């Protein structure tokens, strides 16, 4: 069984990736967020699947790298 999950948010600048992560963490909508949110780690006891979950917000600069990286998996 998988012990960790990584979720990588990739997309154009300004579409709401950072807002999505911040809303998840704060449990409410936040209209002003920093452009790039640091990696968020959700402990296993906070998830129904009981696995550690990492959420990684990417900037536009990382978009091409992420697409290449995940196409190789």
Short mmCIF file of N, CA, C and O in Angstrom, two decimals:
data_model
loop_
_atom_site.label_atom_id
_atom_site.label_comp_id
_atom_site.label_asym_id
_atom_site.label_seq_id
_atom_site.Cartn_x
_atom_site.Cartn_y
_atom_site.Cartn_z
N UNK A 1 0.83 -1.18 0.00
CA UNK A 1 0.00 0.00 0.00
C UNK A 1 0.88 1.25 0.00
O UNK A 1 1.89 1.31 0.68
N UNK A 2 0.50 2.26 -0.77
CA UNK A 2 1.26 3.50 -0.88
C UNK A 2 1.25 4.25 0.45
O UNK A 2 0.21 4.39 1.08
N UNK A 3 2.41 4.74 0.87
CA UNK A 3 2.53 5.47 2.13
C UNK A 3 2.50 6.97 1.95
O UNK A 3 2.29 7.70 2.90
N UNK A 4 2.78 7.45 0.75
CA UNK A 4 2.79 8.88 0.47
C UNK A 4 2.16 9.16 -0.90
O UNK A 4 2.28 8.36 -1.81
N UNK A 5 1.53 10.31 -0.98
CA UNK A 5 0.95 10.78 -2.24
C UNK A 5 1.49 12.17 -2.49
O UNK A 5 1.55 13.00 -1.57
N UNK A 6 1.87 12.46 -3.73
CA UNK A 6 2.31 13.80 -4.12
C UNK A 6 1.33 14.34 -5.16
O UNK A 6 1.08 13.70 -6.18
N UNK A 7 0.82 15.52 -4.87
CA UNK A 7 -0.07 16.20 -5.79
C UNK A 7 0.67 17.45 -6.26
O UNK A 7 1.05 18.29 -5.45
N UNK A 8 0.89 17.56 -7.57
CA UNK A 8 1.61 18.70 -8.12
C UNK A 8 0.63 19.52 -8.96
O UNK A 8 0.02 19.00 -9.89
N UNK A 9 0.48 20.79 -8.59
CA UNK A 9 -0.42 21.67 -9.33
C UNK A 9 0.39 22.41 -10.39
O UNK A 9 1.34 23.13 -10.08
N UNK A 10 0.01 22.22 -11.64
CA UNK A 10 0.72 22.82 -12.77
C UNK A 10 -0.30 23.56 -13.62
O UNK A 10 -1.38 23.04 -13.89
N UNK A 11 0.04 24.76 -14.03
CA UNK A 11 -0.86 25.51 -14.90
C UNK A 11 -0.34 26.90 -15.14
O UNK A 11 0.67 27.32 -14.57
N UNK A 12 -1.04 27.62 -15.98
CA UNK A 12 -0.66 28.99 -16.31
C UNK A 12 -0.69 29.87 -15.07
O UNK A 12 -1.42 29.59 -14.11
N UNK A 13 0.06 30.94 -15.11
CA UNK A 13 0.10 31.91 -14.03
C UNK A 13 -1.26 32.59 -13.87
O UNK A 13 -1.91 32.92 -14.86
N UNK A 14 -1.70 32.74 -12.64
CA UNK A 14 -2.93 33.49 -12.37
C UNK A 14 -4.23 32.71 -12.47
O UNK A 14 -5.30 33.30 -12.40
N UNK A 15 -4.16 31.38 -12.60
CA UNK A 15 -5.40 30.61 -12.74
C UNK A 15 -5.97 30.14 -11.40
O UNK A 15 -7.09 29.66 -11.35
N UNK A 16 -5.19 30.28 -10.31
CA UNK A 16 -5.74 29.95 -9.00
C UNK A 16 -5.11 28.76 -8.29
O UNK A 16 -5.68 28.24 -7.33
N UNK A 17 -3.94 28.30 -8.72
CA UNK A 17 -3.29 27.15 -8.07
C UNK A 17 -3.01 27.45 -6.59
O UNK A 17 -3.35 26.66 -5.72
N UNK A 18 -2.39 28.59 -6.33
CA UNK A 18 -2.05 28.97 -4.96
C UNK A 18 -3.31 29.23 -4.13
O UNK A 18 -3.37 28.88 -2.94
N UNK A 19 -4.33 29.82 -4.75
CA UNK A 19 -5.59 30.06 -4.05
C UNK A 19 -6.25 28.74 -3.66
O UNK A 19 -6.79 28.60 -2.56
N UNK A 20 -6.19 27.76 -4.54
CA UNK A 20 -6.75 26.44 -4.26
C UNK A 20 -6.08 25.81 -3.03
O UNK A 20 -6.76 25.32 -2.12
N UNK A 21 -4.75 25.84 -2.99
CA UNK A 21 -4.02 25.26 -1.87
C UNK A 21 -4.32 26.02 -0.58
O UNK A 21 -4.60 25.42 0.46
N UNK A 22 -4.29 27.35 -0.64
CA UNK A 22 -4.55 28.16 0.55
C UNK A 22 -5.96 27.95 1.07
O UNK A 22 -6.18 27.84 2.28
N UNK A 23 -6.94 27.85 0.17
CA UNK A 23 -8.32 27.60 0.58
C UNK A 23 -8.46 26.25 1.26
O UNK A 23 -9.16 26.11 2.27
N UNK A 24 -7.75 25.25 0.76
CA UNK A 24 -7.77 23.92 1.38
C UNK A 24 -7.23 23.98 2.81
O UNK A 24 -7.83 23.44 3.73
N UNK A 25 -6.11 24.67 2.99
CA UNK A 25 -5.47 24.74 4.30
C UNK A 25 -6.28 25.58 5.29
O UNK A 25 -6.45 25.21 6.44
N UNK A 26 -6.77 26.72 4.84
CA UNK A 26 -7.51 27.64 5.73
C UNK A 26 -8.97 27.24 5.91
O UNK A 26 -9.65 27.77 6.76
N UNK A 27 -9.46 26.35 5.06
CA UNK A 27 -10.85 25.89 5.09
C UNK A 27 -11.84 27.03 4.81
O UNK A 27 -12.97 27.00 5.25
N UNK A 28 -11.35 28.06 4.11
CA UNK A 28 -12.21 29.15 3.65
C UNK A 28 -11.48 29.88 2.52
O UNK A 28 -10.26 29.81 2.42
N UNK A 29 -12.25 30.59 1.69
CA UNK A 29 -11.65 31.28 0.55
C UNK A 29 -10.83 32.47 1.02
O UNK A 29 -11.28 33.26 1.85
N UNK A 30 -9.62 32.60 0.48
CA UNK A 30 -8.75 33.73 0.77
C UNK A 30 -8.47 34.43 -0.57
O UNK A 30 -7.93 33.81 -1.49
N UNK A 31 -8.85 35.71 -0.68
CA UNK A 31 -8.73 36.38 -1.97
C UNK A 31 -7.32 36.87 -2.26
O UNK A 31 -6.93 36.96 -3.42
N UNK A 32 -6.53 37.18 -1.26
CA UNK A 32 -5.16 37.65 -1.46
C UNK A 32 -4.19 36.59 -0.98
O UNK A 32 -4.08 36.36 0.23
N UNK A 33 -3.50 35.92 -1.89
CA UNK A 33 -2.53 34.89 -1.52
C UNK A 33 -1.19 35.18 -2.19
O UNK A 33 -1.13 35.89 -3.19
N UNK A 34 -0.14 34.62 -1.61
CA UNK A 34 1.17 34.79 -2.23
C UNK A 34 1.20 34.01 -3.54
O UNK A 34 0.50 33.01 -3.69
N UNK A 35 2.03 34.44 -4.50
CA UNK A 35 2.03 33.82 -5.83
C UNK A 35 2.45 32.35 -5.84
O UNK A 35 2.01 31.59 -6.68
N UNK A 36 3.27 31.95 -4.90
CA UNK A 36 3.73 30.55 -4.84
C UNK A 36 3.70 30.09 -3.39
O UNK A 36 4.39 30.64 -2.55
N UNK A 37 2.87 29.10 -3.11
CA UNK A 37 2.73 28.59 -1.75
C UNK A 37 3.77 27.50 -1.53
O UNK A 37 3.96 26.64 -2.40
N UNK A 38 4.46 27.52 -0.37
CA UNK A 38 5.42 26.44 -0.09
C UNK A 38 4.72 25.07 -0.05
O UNK A 38 3.50 25.00 0.15
N UNK A 39 5.49 24.03 -0.23
CA UNK A 39 4.92 22.67 -0.20
C UNK A 39 4.15 22.45 1.10
O UNK A 39 4.59 22.84 2.18
N UNK A 40 2.98 21.84 0.98
CA UNK A 40 2.12 21.54 2.12
C UNK A 40 2.15 20.04 2.34
O UNK A 40 2.01 19.27 1.40
N UNK A 41 2.33 19.63 3.59
CA UNK A 41 2.30 18.21 3.93
C UNK A 41 1.13 17.97 4.88
O UNK A 41 1.03 18.60 5.93
N UNK A 42 0.25 17.08 4.48
CA UNK A 42 -0.90 16.71 5.29
C UNK A 42 -0.58 15.36 5.94
O UNK A 42 -0.30 14.40 5.24
N UNK A 43 -0.62 15.30 7.27
CA UNK A 43 -0.26 14.05 7.95
C UNK A 43 -1.28 12.94 7.70
O UNK A 43 -2.45 13.22 7.41
N UNK A 44 -0.86 11.70 7.82
CA UNK A 44 -1.76 10.58 7.52
C UNK A 44 -3.03 10.56 8.36
O UNK A 44 -4.08 10.17 7.88
N UNK A 45 -2.94 10.99 9.60
CA UNK A 45 -4.14 10.94 10.45
C UNK A 45 -5.21 11.95 10.03
O UNK A 45 -6.36 11.88 10.47
N UNK A 46 -4.87 12.89 9.14
CA UNK A 46 -5.83 13.89 8.66
C UNK A 46 -6.48 13.50 7.34
O UNK A 46 -7.28 14.26 6.80
N UNK A 47 -6.14 12.32 6.81
CA UNK A 47 -6.71 11.88 5.53
C UNK A 47 -7.48 10.58 5.72
O UNK A 47 -7.09 9.74 6.53
N UNK A 48 -8.56 10.39 4.98
CA UNK A 48 -9.34 9.15 5.11
C UNK A 48 -8.53 7.90 4.74
O UNK A 48 -8.75 6.83 5.28
N UNK A 49 -7.57 8.07 3.81
CA UNK A 49 -6.76 6.94 3.36
C UNK A 49 -5.60 6.62 4.29
O UNK A 49 -4.88 5.65 4.09
N UNK A 50 -5.36 7.50 5.27
CA UNK A 50 -4.26 7.33 6.24
C UNK A 50 -2.89 7.30 5.57
O UNK A 50 -2.04 6.48 5.89
N UNK A 51 -2.69 8.19 4.60
CA UNK A 51 -1.39 8.33 3.95
C UNK A 51 -0.94 9.79 4.03
O UNK A 51 -1.76 10.71 4.05
N UNK A 52 0.35 9.99 4.07
CA UNK A 52 0.91 11.34 4.03
C UNK A 52 0.68 11.91 2.63
O UNK A 52 0.95 11.24 1.64
N UNK A 53 0.18 13.15 2.57
CA UNK A 53 -0.10 13.78 1.29
C UNK A 53 0.70 15.06 1.17
O UNK A 53 0.66 15.91 2.07
N UNK A 54 1.45 15.19 0.09
CA UNK A 54 2.23 16.39 -0.19
C UNK A 54 1.56 17.13 -1.35
O UNK A 54 1.28 16.53 -2.38
N UNK A 55 1.32 18.44 -1.16
CA UNK A 55 0.75 19.26 -2.22
C UNK A 55 1.82 20.27 -2.63
O UNK A 55 2.30 21.04 -1.79
N UNK A 56 2.18 20.26 -3.90
CA UNK A 56 3.25 21.10 -4.41
C UNK A 56 2.67 22.07 -5.42
O UNK A 56 2.12 21.67 -6.44
N UNK A 57 2.82 23.35 -5.11
CA UNK A 57 2.36 24.42 -5.99
C UNK A 57 3.54 24.80 -6.88
O UNK A 57 4.64 25.04 -6.40
N UNK A 58 3.33 24.84 -8.19
CA UNK A 58 4.42 25.19 -9.09
C UNK A 58 4.19 26.56 -9.69
O UNK A 58 3.06 27.01 -9.82
N UNK A 59 5.26 27.22 -10.04
CA UNK A 59 5.18 28.49 -10.76
C UNK A 59 5.22 28.22 -12.25
O UNK A 59 5.48 27.10 -12.70
N UNK A 60 4.99 29.22 -13.01
CA UNK A 60 4.98 29.07 -14.47
C UNK A 60 6.33 28.59 -14.99
O UNK A 60 6.41 27.86 -15.96
N UNK A 61 7.42 28.96 -14.31
CA UNK A 61 8.76 28.55 -14.73
C UNK A 61 8.91 27.03 -14.69
O UNK A 61 9.57 26.44 -15.52
N UNK A 62 8.26 26.40 -13.73
CA UNK A 62 8.39 24.96 -13.56
C UNK A 62 7.45 24.16 -14.46
O UNK A 62 7.52 22.95 -14.49
N UNK A 63 6.57 24.82 -15.16
CA UNK A 63 5.55 24.12 -15.93
C UNK A 63 6.15 23.13 -16.94
O UNK A 63 5.76 21.97 -16.96
N UNK A 64 7.09 23.58 -17.75
CA UNK A 64 7.66 22.68 -18.76
C UNK A 64 8.39 21.52 -18.11
O UNK A 64 8.30 20.38 -18.55
N UNK A 65 9.13 21.78 -17.01
CA UNK A 65 9.82 20.71 -16.31
C UNK A 65 8.83 19.68 -15.79
O UNK A 65 9.04 18.48 -15.94
N UNK A 66 7.76 20.14 -15.16
CA UNK A 66 6.77 19.23 -14.59
C UNK A 66 6.13 18.37 -15.67
O UNK A 66 5.93 17.17 -15.49
N UNK A 67 5.80 18.97 -16.80
CA UNK A 67 5.19 18.21 -17.89
C UNK A 67 6.14 17.13 -18.41
O UNK A 67 5.73 16.00 -18.68
N UNK A 68 7.41 17.47 -18.54
CA UNK A 68 8.39 16.49 -19.00
C UNK A 68 8.57 15.39 -17.95
O UNK A 68 8.55 14.21 -18.25
N UNK A 69 8.71 15.79 -16.69
CA UNK A 69 8.93 14.83 -15.60
C UNK A 69 7.78 13.82 -15.51
O UNK A 69 7.99 12.62 -15.48
N UNK A 70 6.55 14.32 -15.48
CA UNK A 70 5.42 13.40 -15.32
C UNK A 70 5.10 12.61 -16.58
O UNK A 70 4.46 11.58 -16.51
N UNK A 71 5.54 13.06 -17.73
CA UNK A 71 5.35 12.27 -18.93
C UNK A 71 6.29 11.07 -18.95
O UNK A 71 6.05 10.09 -19.64
N UNK A 72 7.37 11.15 -18.17
CA UNK A 72 8.33 10.05 -18.10
C UNK A 72 7.91 8.97 -17.10
O UNK A 72 8.48 7.87 -17.10
N UNK A 73 6.96 9.25 -16.24
CA UNK A 73 6.52 8.27 -15.21
C UNK A 73 5.70 7.15 -15.82
O UNK A 73 5.09 7.24 -16.80
#
